[in-house]
């Protein structure tokens, strides 16, 4: 197993549902055991012969004290003077009490099977299978010990009728195995639900990391565009006529911005104060109408601020006017709206090349990542209006529409998925118990007692009705899930009660609650199968109706003395009490589902946060390393004055780096022909410097890996950007290769850049690079062939 894969570890280990189920079953098993043993012990004390009452009372007190202590230990309410024992000592105490109860039957006056000691033995064996579900060997060992002590104590008692107890012991042992199997099935459903949730959480975690990476990349690209790219383009274009000191200050500001991790900003800012700074411009007169204060979370406030600055720069560069209007206010719904308006020459937004990042990166994408929207309205000759809208936390402003509330619903879906899995498994497990008990035990008891019934056909009819319920209900439960249609449910409940009545009325007097009365312990399991997903009162009412029918039959067939009533109480508590307690497990399963889903949700949030933080940090380190090779040295030289922006060599280096950044921006545009699109981004920088570029493209677009596109373009971009006057670029694509070439006027800057890139050829070992320089011309070509690597 690959232990380095956290998602796989989540699927292999026990999840919150399975752990919660085991904890709940362990506590509830002790509660059920006490709920059955204590009343049965009291009934046994009433039924004990007078001469054995003292010994019976001592044994009952011992058992009740044991139950009380086990409850205290299980609920973690142990007094300080009574420390909680270790699991080994706990099992030793359980074994000692069971041995004392089983071997002490003779002194307590127990002479027959079906006594309160047998109830104690049976319920302990069954509930131990739930309390120690993770250790089935221990549960089976304790069952063997308890049944062995019971048989031995009954055999040692004077006139003890121990052979009559053998069928009960065999049935109890079988019920223990059935309980282990059914609980294992429910645990498997819980594990499956946990795995479904874990897979969903892993997908959501991966999606969150991907989204965080995309958002971080967008913020990084927007920052690069607003800082380094703009500054380097100013140097390359010679548009730094404000003097060297403002340029140095701008370069220092860019270095500081690039050194900060591009993570979502926290806290709150007053957008009105930020816009007051954005309204101060050297060449453009801004007429502000800012209706503050406008407190906003830092991320949307800064997104609007940076977008406004970019819009003002666009007015300066492209609008052909010297003034603009700035408006900001909060509307009646609480949303913040900002506008920058100019009456300049305008443009057609649909015709702006995709590699121009001012609108897409600094304005629209930056605002979208902050939970708002931005839109640019312009037409040639009609001026330009840039609008921002942030509707408020927890809502996303869709362009052209109202806010859309986002988030929510995931915990409920997780809880519902777990609940459906657990309850569906529980219903199938209960049905399996009912069918096994009916055909493995009750059928044999019906056949053995066939000659004693007052009429046999009611017994056969009752058995057939229960079989019909098992077949119909099981088919629907398997195909429709844990819930039954009301008509099917109540029809089957009526049939089960009818079967109970039919099987009871034909039992002869004195044989009620004996093996001949096979239906008594079976009917409750079918009732539980049909009603467990309803409030517990429904199943309690069903058991009450079942007991009334059987009590009426018992009263009609024999005289009711205290011993008879006590014996009936023991059997009723043992059978129906246990079934009612099992029915309460459904309530606990729903609670387990909810708490497990909440625990999974909390764990998922923590894991997502950790994964996003780790990914953000790793990406930031990677970006810093990439910038440290090229961008940072240029900005550092401009900031400290060691690089002269008027030097043609410096301008060429700045132009090449600006072209590289523009190509980097273009990598994320997702157009059909990505290679040509990125090449256009570098050509745009050259054309800004007055270089005429003719581009010829032959062949169909090919989906190339990002590193291949970078390696193909970098050498060609160096020639294009450093050319003196004209460049002829060509892209040729065939099924077997991709070629990029450029022919340009030769000059010192182009030659120097070419030599630098040629020296770095090993970096592009999967790309063949060739070139030739003459006195007047410089030619470079890059070639990529799938599956071929350069030596």
Tab-separated table of C-alpha atoms in Angstrom, residues 395-682:
chain	number	residue	atom	x	y	z
A	395	UNK	CA	-22.971	36.012	-3.111
A	396	UNK	CA	-21.546	36.108	-6.581
A	397	UNK	CA	-22.479	38.858	-8.988
A	398	UNK	CA	-23.097	37.409	-12.409
A	399	UNK	CA	-22.462	39.834	-15.266
A	400	UNK	CA	-25.825	40.991	-16.551
A	401	UNK	CA	-27.742	39.420	-13.682
A	402	UNK	CA	-28.389	39.631	-9.990
A	403	UNK	CA	-26.392	38.103	-7.209
A	404	UNK	CA	-26.358	34.382	-6.830
A	405	UNK	CA	-26.066	32.849	-3.389
A	406	UNK	CA	-23.357	30.213	-3.337
A	407	UNK	CA	-22.272	27.417	-1.021
A	408	UNK	CA	-24.149	25.238	1.451
A	409	UNK	CA	-25.823	21.863	1.231
A	410	UNK	CA	-22.748	19.653	1.426
A	411	UNK	CA	-23.108	18.531	5.074
A	412	UNK	CA	-26.751	17.654	4.491
A	413	UNK	CA	-25.871	15.619	1.406
A	414	UNK	CA	-23.128	13.786	3.297
A	415	UNK	CA	-25.415	13.048	6.244
A	416	UNK	CA	-28.163	11.836	3.920
A	417	UNK	CA	-25.736	9.572	2.062
A	418	UNK	CA	-24.480	8.052	5.313
A	419	UNK	CA	-28.005	7.726	6.694
A	420	UNK	CA	-29.262	5.960	3.583
A	421	UNK	CA	-26.338	3.545	3.667
A	422	UNK	CA	-26.643	2.728	7.368
A	423	UNK	CA	-30.424	2.428	7.508
A	424	UNK	CA	-30.530	0.400	4.316
A	425	UNK	CA	-27.966	-1.989	5.742
A	426	UNK	CA	-29.803	-2.149	9.068
A	427	UNK	CA	-33.129	-3.002	7.400
A	428	UNK	CA	-31.515	-5.802	5.407
A	429	UNK	CA	-29.782	-7.096	8.546
A	430	UNK	CA	-33.045	-7.165	10.519
A	431	UNK	CA	-34.798	-8.977	7.678
A	432	UNK	CA	-31.956	-11.499	7.567
A	433	UNK	CA	-32.376	-12.142	11.308
A	434	UNK	CA	-36.134	-12.619	10.882
A	435	UNK	CA	-35.775	-15.032	7.960
A	436	UNK	CA	-33.014	-17.066	9.638
A	437	UNK	CA	-34.961	-17.342	12.897
A	438	UNK	CA	-38.122	-18.324	11.022
A	439	UNK	CA	-36.641	-21.034	8.840
A	440	UNK	CA	-33.762	-22.243	11.009
A	441	UNK	CA	-35.644	-22.436	14.342
A	442	UNK	CA	-39.348	-21.738	14.085
A	443	UNK	CA	-39.978	-24.160	11.240
A	444	UNK	CA	-38.487	-27.008	13.260
A	445	UNK	CA	-40.471	-26.011	16.371
A	446	UNK	CA	-43.687	-25.868	14.325
A	447	UNK	CA	-43.037	-29.312	12.878
A	448	UNK	CA	-42.152	-30.859	16.250
A	449	UNK	CA	-45.291	-29.489	17.941
A	450	UNK	CA	-47.684	-30.125	15.013
A	451	UNK	CA	-49.617	-32.774	16.944
A	452	UNK	CA	-50.244	-30.574	19.981
A	453	UNK	CA	-52.072	-27.686	18.278
A	454	UNK	CA	-55.852	-27.433	18.509
A	455	UNK	CA	-55.798	-26.784	14.758
A	456	UNK	CA	-52.782	-26.959	12.453
A	457	UNK	CA	-53.992	-24.794	9.584
A	458	UNK	CA	-53.786	-21.476	11.523
A	459	UNK	CA	-50.113	-22.234	12.240
A	460	UNK	CA	-49.433	-22.956	8.571
A	461	UNK	CA	-51.339	-19.824	7.538
A	462	UNK	CA	-49.364	-17.706	10.029
A	463	UNK	CA	-46.086	-19.127	8.755
A	464	UNK	CA	-47.143	-18.438	5.160
A	465	UNK	CA	-48.173	-14.840	5.912
A	466	UNK	CA	-44.807	-14.113	7.511
A	467	UNK	CA	-43.047	-15.692	4.522
A	468	UNK	CA	-45.057	-13.465	2.173
A	469	UNK	CA	-44.086	-10.367	4.177
A	470	UNK	CA	-40.435	-11.405	4.059
A	471	UNK	CA	-40.495	-11.895	0.296
A	472	UNK	CA	-42.438	-8.729	-0.603
A	473	UNK	CA	-40.788	-6.444	1.935
A	474	UNK	CA	-37.319	-7.746	1.166
A	475	UNK	CA	-37.755	-7.233	-2.559
A	476	UNK	CA	-38.931	-3.650	-2.074
A	477	UNK	CA	-36.224	-2.881	0.488
A	478	UNK	CA	-33.536	-4.147	-1.859
A	479	UNK	CA	-34.820	-2.209	-4.867
A	480	UNK	CA	-36.271	0.939	-3.229
A	481	UNK	CA	-33.833	1.592	-0.374
A	482	UNK	CA	-34.440	1.925	3.363
A	483	UNK	CA	-37.924	3.495	3.144
A	484	UNK	CA	-41.098	1.570	2.333
A	485	UNK	CA	-44.187	3.025	0.715
A	486	UNK	CA	-46.905	3.672	3.363
A	487	UNK	CA	-49.419	1.344	1.690
A	488	UNK	CA	-46.904	-1.505	1.594
A	489	UNK	CA	-45.727	-0.846	5.144
A	490	UNK	CA	-49.138	-0.835	6.845
A	491	UNK	CA	-50.487	-3.724	4.790
A	492	UNK	CA	-47.527	-5.837	5.896
A	493	UNK	CA	-47.953	-4.710	9.538
A	494	UNK	CA	-51.554	-5.888	9.425
A	495	UNK	CA	-50.512	-9.232	7.964
A	496	UNK	CA	-47.863	-9.729	10.667
A	497	UNK	CA	-50.332	-9.026	13.507
A	498	UNK	CA	-52.857	-11.331	11.834
A	499	UNK	CA	-50.202	-14.046	11.740
A	500	UNK	CA	-49.486	-13.460	15.466
A	501	UNK	CA	-53.168	-13.847	16.289
A	502	UNK	CA	-53.579	-16.979	14.121
A	503	UNK	CA	-50.522	-18.666	15.622
A	504	UNK	CA	-51.592	-17.809	19.200
A	505	UNK	CA	-55.222	-18.951	19.155
A	506	UNK	CA	-54.360	-22.520	18.156
A	507	UNK	CA	-51.678	-23.010	20.839
A	508	UNK	CA	-53.057	-25.321	23.562
A	509	UNK	CA	-53.370	-24.130	27.150
A	510	UNK	CA	-50.122	-24.216	29.088
A	511	UNK	CA	-47.992	-24.244	25.925
A	512	UNK	CA	-47.861	-20.478	25.455
A	513	UNK	CA	-44.352	-19.005	25.397
A	514	UNK	CA	-42.957	-22.525	24.955
A	515	UNK	CA	-41.190	-23.744	21.764
A	516	UNK	CA	-44.628	-24.703	20.438
A	517	UNK	CA	-45.466	-20.989	20.533
A	518	UNK	CA	-42.873	-20.321	17.848
A	519	UNK	CA	-44.390	-17.049	16.643
A	520	UNK	CA	-43.889	-15.159	19.913
A	521	UNK	CA	-40.212	-14.365	19.406
A	522	UNK	CA	-40.456	-14.073	15.619
A	523	UNK	CA	-43.239	-11.544	15.080
A	524	UNK	CA	-41.268	-8.738	16.726
A	525	UNK	CA	-38.432	-9.046	14.194
A	526	UNK	CA	-40.845	-8.556	11.301
A	527	UNK	CA	-42.404	-5.613	13.076
A	528	UNK	CA	-38.948	-4.106	13.538
A	529	UNK	CA	-38.187	-4.663	9.860
A	530	UNK	CA	-41.315	-2.766	8.879
A	531	UNK	CA	-41.274	0.082	11.424
A	532	UNK	CA	-37.697	0.805	12.473
A	533	UNK	CA	-37.364	3.957	10.345
A	534	UNK	CA	-40.402	5.548	12.040
A	535	UNK	CA	-40.336	7.119	15.528
A	536	UNK	CA	-39.807	4.413	18.204
A	537	UNK	CA	-43.357	4.818	19.533
A	538	UNK	CA	-44.704	2.999	16.461
A	539	UNK	CA	-42.658	-0.122	17.099
A	540	UNK	CA	-43.416	0.057	20.832
A	541	UNK	CA	-47.125	0.153	20.020
A	542	UNK	CA	-46.682	-2.834	17.699
A	543	UNK	CA	-44.956	-4.844	20.429
A	544	UNK	CA	-47.667	-3.813	22.867
A	545	UNK	CA	-50.380	-5.143	20.543
A	546	UNK	CA	-48.391	-8.332	20.062
A	547	UNK	CA	-48.058	-8.831	23.859
A	548	UNK	CA	-51.759	-8.155	24.444
A	549	UNK	CA	-52.709	-10.852	21.933
A	550	UNK	CA	-50.385	-13.366	23.531
A	551	UNK	CA	-51.341	-12.435	27.101
A	552	UNK	CA	-54.994	-12.942	26.216
A	553	UNK	CA	-54.212	-16.396	24.856
A	554	UNK	CA	-52.180	-17.252	27.944
A	555	UNK	CA	-54.936	-16.074	30.315
A	556	UNK	CA	-57.556	-18.089	28.453
A	557	UNK	CA	-55.555	-21.304	28.642
A	558	UNK	CA	-54.377	-21.457	32.271
A	559	UNK	CA	-54.598	-19.903	35.738
A	560	UNK	CA	-52.255	-16.946	36.266
A	561	UNK	CA	-50.242	-17.094	39.485
A	562	UNK	CA	-47.252	-15.012	40.510
A	563	UNK	CA	-44.776	-17.614	39.263
A	564	UNK	CA	-46.495	-17.819	35.892
A	565	UNK	CA	-46.638	-14.040	35.553
A	566	UNK	CA	-42.986	-13.763	36.550
A	567	UNK	CA	-42.014	-16.397	33.973
A	568	UNK	CA	-44.025	-14.575	31.345
A	569	UNK	CA	-42.348	-11.318	32.336
A	570	UNK	CA	-38.896	-12.869	31.958
A	571	UNK	CA	-39.660	-14.185	28.467
A	572	UNK	CA	-41.395	-10.967	27.392
A	573	UNK	CA	-38.545	-8.763	28.602
A	574	UNK	CA	-35.927	-11.052	27.170
A	575	UNK	CA	-37.526	-11.282	23.729
A	576	UNK	CA	-39.520	-8.096	23.223
A	577	UNK	CA	-37.236	-5.924	25.343
A	578	UNK	CA	-34.274	-6.934	23.267
A	579	UNK	CA	-36.173	-6.333	20.039
A	580	UNK	CA	-37.289	-2.901	21.259
A	581	UNK	CA	-33.711	-2.101	22.211
A	582	UNK	CA	-32.504	-3.150	18.770
A	583	UNK	CA	-35.190	-0.915	17.293
A	584	UNK	CA	-33.720	2.021	19.203
A	585	UNK	CA	-30.465	1.400	17.351
A	586	UNK	CA	-32.109	2.925	14.277
A	587	UNK	CA	-32.423	6.193	16.184
A	588	UNK	CA	-28.772	5.979	17.112
A	589	UNK	CA	-27.822	5.216	13.528
A	590	UNK	CA	-29.440	8.442	12.391
A	591	UNK	CA	-27.508	10.312	15.061
A	592	UNK	CA	-24.300	8.553	14.067
A	593	UNK	CA	-24.921	9.514	10.448
A	594	UNK	CA	-25.358	13.175	11.350
A	595	UNK	CA	-22.388	13.356	13.718
A	596	UNK	CA	-20.182	11.394	11.313
A	597	UNK	CA	-21.092	13.728	8.474
A	598	UNK	CA	-20.319	16.756	10.629
A	599	UNK	CA	-17.024	15.224	11.715
A	600	UNK	CA	-16.168	14.444	8.099
A	601	UNK	CA	-17.089	18.005	7.131
A	602	UNK	CA	-14.847	19.484	9.830
A	603	UNK	CA	-12.014	17.170	8.868
A	604	UNK	CA	-12.519	18.032	5.215
A	605	UNK	CA	-12.377	21.769	5.885
A	606	UNK	CA	-9.113	21.353	7.782
A	607	UNK	CA	-7.620	19.160	5.079
A	608	UNK	CA	-8.715	21.542	2.333
A	609	UNK	CA	-7.216	24.480	4.190
A	610	UNK	CA	-3.941	22.626	4.734
A	611	UNK	CA	-3.796	21.418	1.127
A	612	UNK	CA	-4.582	24.882	-0.234
A	613	UNK	CA	-1.976	26.500	2.032
A	614	UNK	CA	0.656	23.963	1.029
A	615	UNK	CA	-0.148	24.326	-2.664
A	616	UNK	CA	-0.190	28.129	-2.432
A	617	UNK	CA	3.167	28.183	-0.687
A	618	UNK	CA	4.689	25.761	-3.179
A	619	UNK	CA	3.369	27.726	-6.137
A	620	UNK	CA	4.612	30.993	-4.649
A	621	UNK	CA	8.099	29.521	-4.215
A	622	UNK	CA	8.037	28.264	-7.788
A	623	UNK	CA	6.977	31.661	-9.126
A	624	UNK	CA	9.603	33.472	-7.084
A	625	UNK	CA	12.274	31.134	-8.438
A	626	UNK	CA	11.099	31.726	-12.016
A	627	UNK	CA	11.069	35.506	-11.542
A	628	UNK	CA	14.478	35.469	-9.842
A	629	UNK	CA	16.137	34.272	-13.051
A	630	UNK	CA	14.994	37.078	-15.334
A	631	UNK	CA	12.467	39.608	-14.098
A	632	UNK	CA	13.890	40.403	-10.661
A	633	UNK	CA	17.445	41.197	-11.887
A	634	UNK	CA	16.055	43.720	-14.376
A	635	UNK	CA	13.792	45.403	-11.823
A	636	UNK	CA	16.624	45.414	-9.278
A	637	UNK	CA	18.957	47.086	-11.751
A	638	UNK	CA	16.322	49.701	-12.612
A	639	UNK	CA	15.567	50.273	-8.915
A	640	UNK	CA	19.165	50.789	-7.785
A	641	UNK	CA	20.231	52.663	-10.913
A	642	UNK	CA	22.786	50.098	-12.083
A	643	UNK	CA	20.849	49.671	-15.355
A	644	UNK	CA	20.413	52.672	-17.615
A	645	UNK	CA	16.915	52.647	-19.156
A	646	UNK	CA	18.203	54.631	-22.128
A	647	UNK	CA	20.796	51.969	-22.994
A	648	UNK	CA	19.638	50.051	-26.127
A	649	UNK	CA	20.857	46.793	-24.623
A	650	UNK	CA	18.837	47.346	-21.457
A	651	UNK	CA	15.799	48.270	-23.506
A	652	UNK	CA	16.187	45.075	-25.545
A	653	UNK	CA	16.439	42.971	-22.402
A	654	UNK	CA	13.369	44.697	-20.951
A	655	UNK	CA	11.478	44.165	-24.198
A	656	UNK	CA	12.382	40.480	-24.254
A	657	UNK	CA	11.315	40.016	-20.630
A	658	UNK	CA	8.096	41.938	-21.260
A	659	UNK	CA	7.445	39.674	-24.236
A	660	UNK	CA	8.087	36.626	-22.076
A	661	UNK	CA	5.618	37.869	-19.473
A	662	UNK	CA	3.052	38.630	-22.157
A	663	UNK	CA	3.475	35.114	-23.473
A	664	UNK	CA	3.077	33.830	-19.910
A	665	UNK	CA	-0.219	35.719	-19.611
A	666	UNK	CA	-1.382	34.284	-22.908
A	667	UNK	CA	-0.771	30.700	-21.683
A	668	UNK	CA	-3.924	30.907	-19.567
A	669	UNK	CA	-6.309	32.246	-22.214
A	670	UNK	CA	-7.462	28.828	-23.447
A	671	UNK	CA	-7.836	29.639	-27.156
A	672	UNK	CA	-8.029	27.113	-29.988
A	673	UNK	CA	-4.553	27.746	-31.424
A	674	UNK	CA	-2.522	28.274	-28.274
A	675	UNK	CA	0.897	28.281	-29.952
A	676	UNK	CA	0.065	31.043	-32.427
A	677	UNK	CA	-1.803	32.965	-29.742
A	678	UNK	CA	1.266	33.025	-27.485
A	679	UNK	CA	3.473	33.961	-30.414
A	680	UNK	CA	1.152	36.911	-31.135
A	681	UNK	CA	1.665	38.081	-27.545
A	682	UNK	CA	5.404	38.420	-28.157
